[in-house]
CSV table of C-alpha atoms in Angstrom, one decimal:
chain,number,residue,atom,x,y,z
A,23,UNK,CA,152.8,-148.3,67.6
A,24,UNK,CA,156.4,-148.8,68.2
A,25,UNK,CA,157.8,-147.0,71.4
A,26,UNK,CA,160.8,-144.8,70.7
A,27,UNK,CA,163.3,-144.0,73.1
A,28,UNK,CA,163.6,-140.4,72.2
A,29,UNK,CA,162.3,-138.5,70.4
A,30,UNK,CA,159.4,-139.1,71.3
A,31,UNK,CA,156.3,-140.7,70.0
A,32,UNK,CA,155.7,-143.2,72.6
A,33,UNK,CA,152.1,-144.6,71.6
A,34,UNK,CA,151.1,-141.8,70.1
A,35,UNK,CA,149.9,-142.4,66.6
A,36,UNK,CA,152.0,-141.0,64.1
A,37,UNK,CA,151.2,-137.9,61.8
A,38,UNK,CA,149.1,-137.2,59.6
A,39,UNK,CA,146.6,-138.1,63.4
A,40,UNK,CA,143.6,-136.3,64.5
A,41,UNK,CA,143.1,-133.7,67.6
A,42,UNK,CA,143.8,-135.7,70.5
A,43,UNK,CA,141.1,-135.0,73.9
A,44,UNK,CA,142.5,-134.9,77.3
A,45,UNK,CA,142.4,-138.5,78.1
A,46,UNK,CA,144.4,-139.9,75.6
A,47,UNK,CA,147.4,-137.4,76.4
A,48,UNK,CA,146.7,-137.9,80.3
A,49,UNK,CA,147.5,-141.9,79.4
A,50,UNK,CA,150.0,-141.2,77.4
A,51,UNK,CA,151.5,-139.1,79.9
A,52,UNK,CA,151.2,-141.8,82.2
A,53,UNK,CA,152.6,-144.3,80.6
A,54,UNK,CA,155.8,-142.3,79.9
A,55,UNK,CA,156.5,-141.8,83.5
A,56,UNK,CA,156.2,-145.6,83.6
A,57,UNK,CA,158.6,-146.1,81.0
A,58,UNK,CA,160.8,-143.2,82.1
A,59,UNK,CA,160.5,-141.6,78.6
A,60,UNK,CA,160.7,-137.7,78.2
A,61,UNK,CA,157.3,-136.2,79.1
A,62,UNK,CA,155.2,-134.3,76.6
A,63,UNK,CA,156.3,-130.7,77.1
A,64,UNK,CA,152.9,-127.9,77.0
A,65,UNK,CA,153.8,-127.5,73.5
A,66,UNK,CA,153.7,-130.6,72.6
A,67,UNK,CA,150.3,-131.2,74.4
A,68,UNK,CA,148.5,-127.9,72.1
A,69,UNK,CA,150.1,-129.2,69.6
A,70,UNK,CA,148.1,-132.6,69.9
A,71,UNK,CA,144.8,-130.9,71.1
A,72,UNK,CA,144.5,-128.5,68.0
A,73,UNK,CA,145.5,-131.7,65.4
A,74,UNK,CA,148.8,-130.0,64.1
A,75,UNK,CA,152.2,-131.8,64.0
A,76,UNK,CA,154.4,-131.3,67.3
A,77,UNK,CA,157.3,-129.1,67.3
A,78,UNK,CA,160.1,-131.7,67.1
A,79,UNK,CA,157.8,-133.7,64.6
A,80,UNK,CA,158.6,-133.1,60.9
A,81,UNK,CA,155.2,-133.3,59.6
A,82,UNK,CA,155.3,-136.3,57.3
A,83,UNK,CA,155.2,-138.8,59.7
A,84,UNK,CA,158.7,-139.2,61.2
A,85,UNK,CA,159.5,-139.4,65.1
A,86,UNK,CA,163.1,-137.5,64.7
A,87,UNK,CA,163.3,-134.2,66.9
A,88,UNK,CA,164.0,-131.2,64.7
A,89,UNK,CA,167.2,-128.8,65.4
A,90,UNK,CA,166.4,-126.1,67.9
A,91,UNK,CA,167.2,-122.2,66.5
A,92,UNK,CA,170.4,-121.0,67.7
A,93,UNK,CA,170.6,-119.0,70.7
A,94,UNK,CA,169.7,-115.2,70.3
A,95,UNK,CA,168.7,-116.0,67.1
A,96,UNK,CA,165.1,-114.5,66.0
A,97,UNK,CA,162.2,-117.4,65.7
A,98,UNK,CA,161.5,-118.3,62.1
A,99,UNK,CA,158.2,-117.2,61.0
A,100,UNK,CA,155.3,-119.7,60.6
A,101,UNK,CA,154.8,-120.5,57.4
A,102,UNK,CA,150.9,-119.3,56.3
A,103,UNK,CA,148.6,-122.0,56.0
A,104,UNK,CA,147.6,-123.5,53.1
A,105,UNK,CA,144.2,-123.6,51.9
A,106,UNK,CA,142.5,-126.9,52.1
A,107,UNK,CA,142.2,-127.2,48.7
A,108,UNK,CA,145.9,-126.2,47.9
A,109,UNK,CA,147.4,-128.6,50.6
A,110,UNK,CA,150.1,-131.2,49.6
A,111,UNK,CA,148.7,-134.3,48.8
A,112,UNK,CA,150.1,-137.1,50.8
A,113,UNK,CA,152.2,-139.6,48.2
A,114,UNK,CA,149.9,-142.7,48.2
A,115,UNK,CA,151.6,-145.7,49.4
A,116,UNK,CA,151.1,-149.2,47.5
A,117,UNK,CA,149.3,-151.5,49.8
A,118,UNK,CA,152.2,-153.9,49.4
A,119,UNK,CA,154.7,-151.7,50.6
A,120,UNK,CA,152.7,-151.4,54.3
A,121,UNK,CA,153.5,-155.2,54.4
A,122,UNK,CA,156.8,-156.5,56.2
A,123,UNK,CA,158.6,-159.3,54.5
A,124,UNK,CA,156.7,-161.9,56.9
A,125,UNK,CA,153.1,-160.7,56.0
A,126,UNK,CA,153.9,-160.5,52.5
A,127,UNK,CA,155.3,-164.0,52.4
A,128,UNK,CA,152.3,-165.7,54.3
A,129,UNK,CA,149.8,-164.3,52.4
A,130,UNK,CA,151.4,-165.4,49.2
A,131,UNK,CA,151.3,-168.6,50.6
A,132,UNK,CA,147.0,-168.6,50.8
A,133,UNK,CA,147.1,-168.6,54.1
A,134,UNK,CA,144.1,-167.0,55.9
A,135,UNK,CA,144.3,-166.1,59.6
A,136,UNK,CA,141.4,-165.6,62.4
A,137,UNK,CA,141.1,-162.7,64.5
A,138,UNK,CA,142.3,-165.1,67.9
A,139,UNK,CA,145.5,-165.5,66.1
A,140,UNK,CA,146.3,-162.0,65.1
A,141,UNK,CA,145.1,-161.3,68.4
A,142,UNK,CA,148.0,-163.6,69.9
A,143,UNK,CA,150.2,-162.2,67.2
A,144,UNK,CA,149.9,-158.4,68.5
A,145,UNK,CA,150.6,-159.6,72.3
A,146,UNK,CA,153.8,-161.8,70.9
A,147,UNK,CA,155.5,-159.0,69.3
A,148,UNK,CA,154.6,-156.7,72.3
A,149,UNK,CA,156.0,-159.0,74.5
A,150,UNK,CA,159.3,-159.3,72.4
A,151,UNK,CA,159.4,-155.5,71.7
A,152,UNK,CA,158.7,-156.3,67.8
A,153,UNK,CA,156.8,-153.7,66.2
A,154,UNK,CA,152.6,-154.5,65.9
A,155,UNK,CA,150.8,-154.9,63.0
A,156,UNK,CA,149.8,-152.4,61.2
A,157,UNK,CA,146.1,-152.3,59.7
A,158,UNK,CA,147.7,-153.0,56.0
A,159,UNK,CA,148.9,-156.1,57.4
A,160,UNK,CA,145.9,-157.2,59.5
A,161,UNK,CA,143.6,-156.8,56.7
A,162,UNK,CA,146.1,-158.8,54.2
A,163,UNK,CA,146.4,-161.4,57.3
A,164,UNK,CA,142.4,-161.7,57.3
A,165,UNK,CA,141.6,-161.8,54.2
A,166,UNK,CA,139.5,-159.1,53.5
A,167,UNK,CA,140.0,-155.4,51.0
A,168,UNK,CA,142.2,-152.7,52.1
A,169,UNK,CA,140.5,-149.9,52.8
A,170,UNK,CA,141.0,-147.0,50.8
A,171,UNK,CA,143.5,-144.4,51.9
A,172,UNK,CA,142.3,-141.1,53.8
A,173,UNK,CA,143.7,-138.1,52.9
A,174,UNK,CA,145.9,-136.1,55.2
A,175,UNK,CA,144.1,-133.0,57.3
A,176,UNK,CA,145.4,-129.5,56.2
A,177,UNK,CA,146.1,-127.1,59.4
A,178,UNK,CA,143.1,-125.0,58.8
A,179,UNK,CA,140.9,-128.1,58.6
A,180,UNK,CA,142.8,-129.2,62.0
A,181,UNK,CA,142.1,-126.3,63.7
A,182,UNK,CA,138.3,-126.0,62.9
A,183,UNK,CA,138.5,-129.5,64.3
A,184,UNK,CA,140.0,-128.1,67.5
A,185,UNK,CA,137.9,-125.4,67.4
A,186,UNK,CA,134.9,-127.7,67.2
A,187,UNK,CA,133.0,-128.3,70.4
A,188,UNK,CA,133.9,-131.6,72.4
A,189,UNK,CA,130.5,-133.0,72.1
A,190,UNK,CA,130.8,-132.7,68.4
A,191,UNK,CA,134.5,-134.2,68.5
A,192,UNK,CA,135.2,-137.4,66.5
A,193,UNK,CA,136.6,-140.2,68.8
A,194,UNK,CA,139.7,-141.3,68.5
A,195,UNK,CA,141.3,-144.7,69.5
A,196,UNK,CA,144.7,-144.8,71.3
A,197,UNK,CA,144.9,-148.6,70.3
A,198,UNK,CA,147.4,-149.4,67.7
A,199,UNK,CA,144.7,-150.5,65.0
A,200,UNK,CA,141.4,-150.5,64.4
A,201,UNK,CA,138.5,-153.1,64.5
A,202,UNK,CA,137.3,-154.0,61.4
A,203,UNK,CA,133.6,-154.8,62.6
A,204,UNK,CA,131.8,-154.7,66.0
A,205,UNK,CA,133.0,-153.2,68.9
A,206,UNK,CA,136.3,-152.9,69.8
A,207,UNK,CA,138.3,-151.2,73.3
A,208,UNK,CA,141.5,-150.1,73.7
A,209,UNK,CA,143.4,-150.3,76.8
A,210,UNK,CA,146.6,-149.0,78.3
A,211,UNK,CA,149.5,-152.1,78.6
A,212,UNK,CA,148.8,-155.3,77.6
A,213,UNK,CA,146.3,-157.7,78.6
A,214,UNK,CA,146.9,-161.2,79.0
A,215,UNK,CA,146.9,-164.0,75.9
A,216,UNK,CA,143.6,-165.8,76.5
A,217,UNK,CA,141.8,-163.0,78.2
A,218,UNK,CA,138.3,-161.1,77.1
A,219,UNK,CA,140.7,-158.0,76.9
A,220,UNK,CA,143.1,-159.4,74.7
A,221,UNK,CA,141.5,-159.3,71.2
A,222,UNK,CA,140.0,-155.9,71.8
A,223,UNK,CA,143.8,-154.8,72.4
A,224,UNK,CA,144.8,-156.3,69.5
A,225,UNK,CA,142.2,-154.3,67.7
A,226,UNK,CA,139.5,-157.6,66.6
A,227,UNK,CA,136.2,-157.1,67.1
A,228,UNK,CA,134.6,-159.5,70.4
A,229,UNK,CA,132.5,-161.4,69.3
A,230,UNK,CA,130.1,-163.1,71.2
A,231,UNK,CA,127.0,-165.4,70.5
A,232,UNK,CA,124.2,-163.9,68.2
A,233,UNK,CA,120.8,-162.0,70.4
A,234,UNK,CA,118.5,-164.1,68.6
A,235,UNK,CA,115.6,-166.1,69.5
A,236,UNK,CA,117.1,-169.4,69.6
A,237,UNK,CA,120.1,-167.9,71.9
A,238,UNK,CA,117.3,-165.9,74.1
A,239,UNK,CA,115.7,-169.7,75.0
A,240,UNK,CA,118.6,-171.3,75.6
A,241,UNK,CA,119.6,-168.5,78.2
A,242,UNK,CA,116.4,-168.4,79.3
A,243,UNK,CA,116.5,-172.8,80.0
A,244,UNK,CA,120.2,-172.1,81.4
A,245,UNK,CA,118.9,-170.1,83.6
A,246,UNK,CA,115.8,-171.7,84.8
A,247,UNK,CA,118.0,-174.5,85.8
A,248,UNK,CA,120.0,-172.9,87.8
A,249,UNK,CA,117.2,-171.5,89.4
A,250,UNK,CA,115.9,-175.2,89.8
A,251,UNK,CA,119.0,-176.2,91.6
A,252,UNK,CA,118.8,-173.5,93.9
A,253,UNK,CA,115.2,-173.7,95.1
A,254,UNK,CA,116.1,-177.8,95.8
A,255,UNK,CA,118.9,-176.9,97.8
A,256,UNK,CA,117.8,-174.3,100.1
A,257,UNK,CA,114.6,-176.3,100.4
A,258,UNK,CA,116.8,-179.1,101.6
A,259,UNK,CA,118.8,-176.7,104.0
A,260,UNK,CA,116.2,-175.6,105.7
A,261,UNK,CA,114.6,-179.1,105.7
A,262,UNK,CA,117.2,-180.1,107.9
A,263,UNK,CA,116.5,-177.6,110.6
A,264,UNK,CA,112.7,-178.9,110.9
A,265,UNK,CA,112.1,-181.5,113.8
A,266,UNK,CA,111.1,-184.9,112.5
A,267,UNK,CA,108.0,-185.9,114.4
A,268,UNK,CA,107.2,-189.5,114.3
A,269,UNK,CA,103.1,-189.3,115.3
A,270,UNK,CA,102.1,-192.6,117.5
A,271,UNK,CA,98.8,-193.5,118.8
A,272,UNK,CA,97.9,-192.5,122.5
A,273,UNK,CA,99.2,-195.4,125.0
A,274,UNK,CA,96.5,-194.1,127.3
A,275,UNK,CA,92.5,-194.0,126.5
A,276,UNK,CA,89.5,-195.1,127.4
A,277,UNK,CA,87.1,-197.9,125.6
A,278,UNK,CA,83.6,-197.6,127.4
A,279,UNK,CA,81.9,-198.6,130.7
A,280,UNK,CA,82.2,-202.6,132.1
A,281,UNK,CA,78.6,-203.0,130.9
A,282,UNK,CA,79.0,-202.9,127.4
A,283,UNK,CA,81.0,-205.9,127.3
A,284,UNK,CA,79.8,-209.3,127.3
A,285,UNK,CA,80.9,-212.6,128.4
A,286,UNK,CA,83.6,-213.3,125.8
A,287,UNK,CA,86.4,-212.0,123.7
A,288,UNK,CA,85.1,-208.4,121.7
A,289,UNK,CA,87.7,-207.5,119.2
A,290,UNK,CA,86.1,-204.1,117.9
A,291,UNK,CA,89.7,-202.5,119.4
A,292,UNK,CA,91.7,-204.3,117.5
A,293,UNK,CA,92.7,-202.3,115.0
A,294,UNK,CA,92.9,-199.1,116.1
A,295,UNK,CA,94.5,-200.1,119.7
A,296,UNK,CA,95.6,-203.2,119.5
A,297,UNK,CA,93.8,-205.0,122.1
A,298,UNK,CA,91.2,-207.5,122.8
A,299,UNK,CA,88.7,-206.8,125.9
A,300,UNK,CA,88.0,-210.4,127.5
A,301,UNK,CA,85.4,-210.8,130.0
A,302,UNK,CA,85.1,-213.7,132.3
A,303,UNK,CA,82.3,-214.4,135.0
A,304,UNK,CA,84.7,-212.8,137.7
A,305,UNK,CA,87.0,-210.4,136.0
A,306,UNK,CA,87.6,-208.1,132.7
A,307,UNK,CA,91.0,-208.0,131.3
A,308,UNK,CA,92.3,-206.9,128.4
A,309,UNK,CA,94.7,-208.4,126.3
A,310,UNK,CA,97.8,-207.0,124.1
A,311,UNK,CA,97.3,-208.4,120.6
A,312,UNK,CA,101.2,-209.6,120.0
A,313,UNK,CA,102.1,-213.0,119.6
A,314,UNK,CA,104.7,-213.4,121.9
A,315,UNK,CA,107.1,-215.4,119.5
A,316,UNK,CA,108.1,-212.6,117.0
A,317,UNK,CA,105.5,-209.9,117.7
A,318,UNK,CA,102.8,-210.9,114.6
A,319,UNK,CA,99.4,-210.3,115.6
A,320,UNK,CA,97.4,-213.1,115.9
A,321,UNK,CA,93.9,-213.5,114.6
A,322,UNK,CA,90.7,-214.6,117.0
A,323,UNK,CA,88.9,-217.6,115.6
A,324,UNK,CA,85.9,-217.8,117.5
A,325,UNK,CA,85.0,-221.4,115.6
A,326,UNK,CA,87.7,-222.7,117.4
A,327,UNK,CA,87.7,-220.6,120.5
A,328,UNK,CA,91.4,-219.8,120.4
A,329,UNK,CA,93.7,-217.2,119.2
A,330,UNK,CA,96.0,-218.3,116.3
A,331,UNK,CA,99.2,-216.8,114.6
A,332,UNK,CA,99.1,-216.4,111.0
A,333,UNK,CA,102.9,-216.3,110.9
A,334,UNK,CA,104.3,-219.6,112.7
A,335,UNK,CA,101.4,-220.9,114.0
A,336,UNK,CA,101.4,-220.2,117.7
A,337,UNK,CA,98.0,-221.1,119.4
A,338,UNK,CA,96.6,-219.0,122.7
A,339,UNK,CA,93.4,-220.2,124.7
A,340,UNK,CA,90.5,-217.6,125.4
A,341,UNK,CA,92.3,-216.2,128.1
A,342,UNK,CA,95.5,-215.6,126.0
A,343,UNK,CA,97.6,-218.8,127.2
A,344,UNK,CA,99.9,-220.3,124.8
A,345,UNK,CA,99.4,-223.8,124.5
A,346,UNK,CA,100.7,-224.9,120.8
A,347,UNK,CA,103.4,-223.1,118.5
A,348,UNK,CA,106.6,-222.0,118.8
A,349,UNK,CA,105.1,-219.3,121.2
A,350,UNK,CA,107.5,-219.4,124.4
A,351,UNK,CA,104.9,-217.5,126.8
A,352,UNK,CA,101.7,-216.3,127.0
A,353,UNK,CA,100.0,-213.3,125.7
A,354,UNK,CA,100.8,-209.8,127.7
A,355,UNK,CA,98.2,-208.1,129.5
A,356,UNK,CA,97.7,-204.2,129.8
A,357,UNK,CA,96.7,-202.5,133.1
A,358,UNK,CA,92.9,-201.4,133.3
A,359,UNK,CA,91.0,-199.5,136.0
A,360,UNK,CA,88.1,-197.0,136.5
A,361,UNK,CA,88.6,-193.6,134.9
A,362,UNK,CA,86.3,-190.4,137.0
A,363,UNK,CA,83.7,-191.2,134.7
A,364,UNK,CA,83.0,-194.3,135.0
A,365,UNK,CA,84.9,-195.2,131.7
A,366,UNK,CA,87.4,-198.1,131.6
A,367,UNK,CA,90.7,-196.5,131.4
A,368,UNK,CA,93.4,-198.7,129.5
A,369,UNK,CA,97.1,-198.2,129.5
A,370,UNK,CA,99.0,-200.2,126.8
A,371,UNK,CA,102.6,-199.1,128.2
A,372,UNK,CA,102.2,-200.8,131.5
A,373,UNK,CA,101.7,-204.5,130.8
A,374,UNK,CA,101.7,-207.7,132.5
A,375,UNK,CA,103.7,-210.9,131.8
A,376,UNK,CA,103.9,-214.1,132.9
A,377,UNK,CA,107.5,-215.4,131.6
A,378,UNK,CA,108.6,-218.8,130.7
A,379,UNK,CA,108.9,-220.8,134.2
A,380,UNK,CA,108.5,-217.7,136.8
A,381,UNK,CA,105.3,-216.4,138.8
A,382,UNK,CA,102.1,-214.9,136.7
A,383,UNK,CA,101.8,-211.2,137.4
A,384,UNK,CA,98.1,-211.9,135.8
A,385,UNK,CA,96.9,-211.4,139.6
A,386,UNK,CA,98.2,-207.9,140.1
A,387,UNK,CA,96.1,-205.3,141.1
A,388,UNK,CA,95.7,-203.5,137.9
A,389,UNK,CA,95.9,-206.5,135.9
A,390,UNK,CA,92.2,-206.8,135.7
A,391,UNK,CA,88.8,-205.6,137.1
A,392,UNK,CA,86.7,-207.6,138.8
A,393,UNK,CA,82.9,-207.6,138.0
């Protein structure tokens, strides 16, 4: 409603209104100290409570304060209280003559406007102090039937409605229309353009998306992939707190006793430890299966009594000794001895060489056992 400076009707809703509960005058109160308008006096306040116009108010709907008696002069007497059924009818105003100029001139035009835009409408005028629209124009704006006029409450009907219990008490907005269909809130100022508040204050209806089945499952996806995302990603958080373990095979272990191994290269090691267990007349050694030239692991051909590489072709003797191929030295060998038991005890990270044009560490003690 338009704000007057005095007077004062502030927001209230003009008469013909209902009773009024406490928090609508407590807001209104409020919002007059804001706007440093006259406060409602405790006159005013019953007055609003029990339905019945206000002291200064006329009674027909004007804002105007009436004169005040003359001093020493006796209060007139109240005027008795018409029976419901003898009140004045309120004159019935033609629909047309609710709509300003504006309105009246759009919708003879065709137009047809949403709820958004009256919505943006309402908080345009506010904004610019213009006055809102009222419901005549709103419904003309949307399109849709005015609603039939109510008539106007007689005093004795107003106070049986104040006498009424609060639970019982009709609800009243303090918004300055009223939604047409759904739900709608009213709220003291004025919500931003754009907001979820907005519409409401501009008395349309939110409306949101329908609560059927199809709806329900999209949710329900929505949601499940969101769910999805969050799962992978603390999984992958904690992931990274997790040691990465790279499992190796033992460079230490044991592969029998001397007398299980004949005269001759015995491969049964090979692929589980890499090595070849060679046995001459005089010693047992055992060699590390890795060509020498780019670490390819050569294959035994015991047809030809030689060890050859299936990558470039590098060819090793019995013993391991390079003697054809790119192969630049021979064969490494790993240190052996005799474990508590008895067992041969073989330890692949300790290995002997015998580089390119240097000494042979094949001699080393460790290098071999002698049988």
């Amino acid at each position: 409603m338009a704000e007057e400076v005095k007077g004062v009707r502030g927001r209230l809703p003009a008469w013909p209104r209902n009773a009024l509960n406490n928090s609508v005058i407590s807001a209104e109160q409020a919002y007059r100290k804001r706007s440093g308008l006259p406060l409602l006096t405790d006159a005013d306040i019953e007055a609003l409570k029990a339905g019945v116009p206000m002291p200064w108010e006329s009674g027909d709907g004007g804002s105007g304060p009436v004169a005040a008696p003359a001093a020493g002069a006796a209060p007139a007497p109240a005027a008795p209280a018409l029976p419901a059924a003898a009140a004045p009818a309120a004159p019935v105003v033609a629909a047309s003559a609710e709509l300003s100029p504006e309105v009246q001139k759009i919708v003879a035009a065709g137009k047809k406007w949403g709820k958004s835009a009256i919505a943006a409408e309402q908080a345009k005028r506010k904004r610019n102090n213009l006055p809102p629209l009222n419901d005549a124009e709103i419904t003309a704006l949307l399109g849709e039937s005015a609603a039939p006029a109510a008539a106007p409450p007689a005093a004795a009907g107003a106070a049986a409605t104040a006498a009424r219990p609060a639970a019982q008490a009709p609800a009243v907005s303090t918004g300055t229309s009223v939604a047409r269909s759904g739900q709608s809130t009213s709220y003291v100022g004025t919500p931003a353009v754009g907001t979820s508040k907005a519409a409401a204050a501009g008395g349309i209806a939110s409306v949101g998306p329908e609560d059927n089945e199809v709806n329900q499952q999209r949710r329900r996806f929505a949601w499940a992939i969101v769910a999805a995302f969050l799962t992978a990603w603390f999984l992958a958080f904690f992931r990274f707190f997790l040691p990465r373990t790279l499992f190796e095979p033992p460079t230490s272990f044991k592969i029998g006793y001397p007398s299980d191994y004949g005269l001759g290269v015995d491969t049964k090691w090979q692929q589980k430890y890499r090595i070849w267990v060679d046995r001459r007349p005089d010693r047992l050694f055992v060699i590390y299966a890795k060509c020498t030239h780019l670490g390819c692991t050569p294959d035994w051909k015991p047809a030809e009594n030689k060890f050859k590489c299936p990558c470039h072709g590098s060819g090793y003797d019995d013993e391991g000794i390079n003697f054809e191929g790119p192969a630049p030295r021979p064969m490494d060998r790993a240190h052996i001895e005799i474990a508590p038991d008895g067992q041969i005890l073989v330890d692949v990270s300790h290995l002997y060489q015998w580089p390119k044009g240097q000494p042979s560490h094949f001699e080393d003690p460790g290098a071999y056992l002698p049988t």
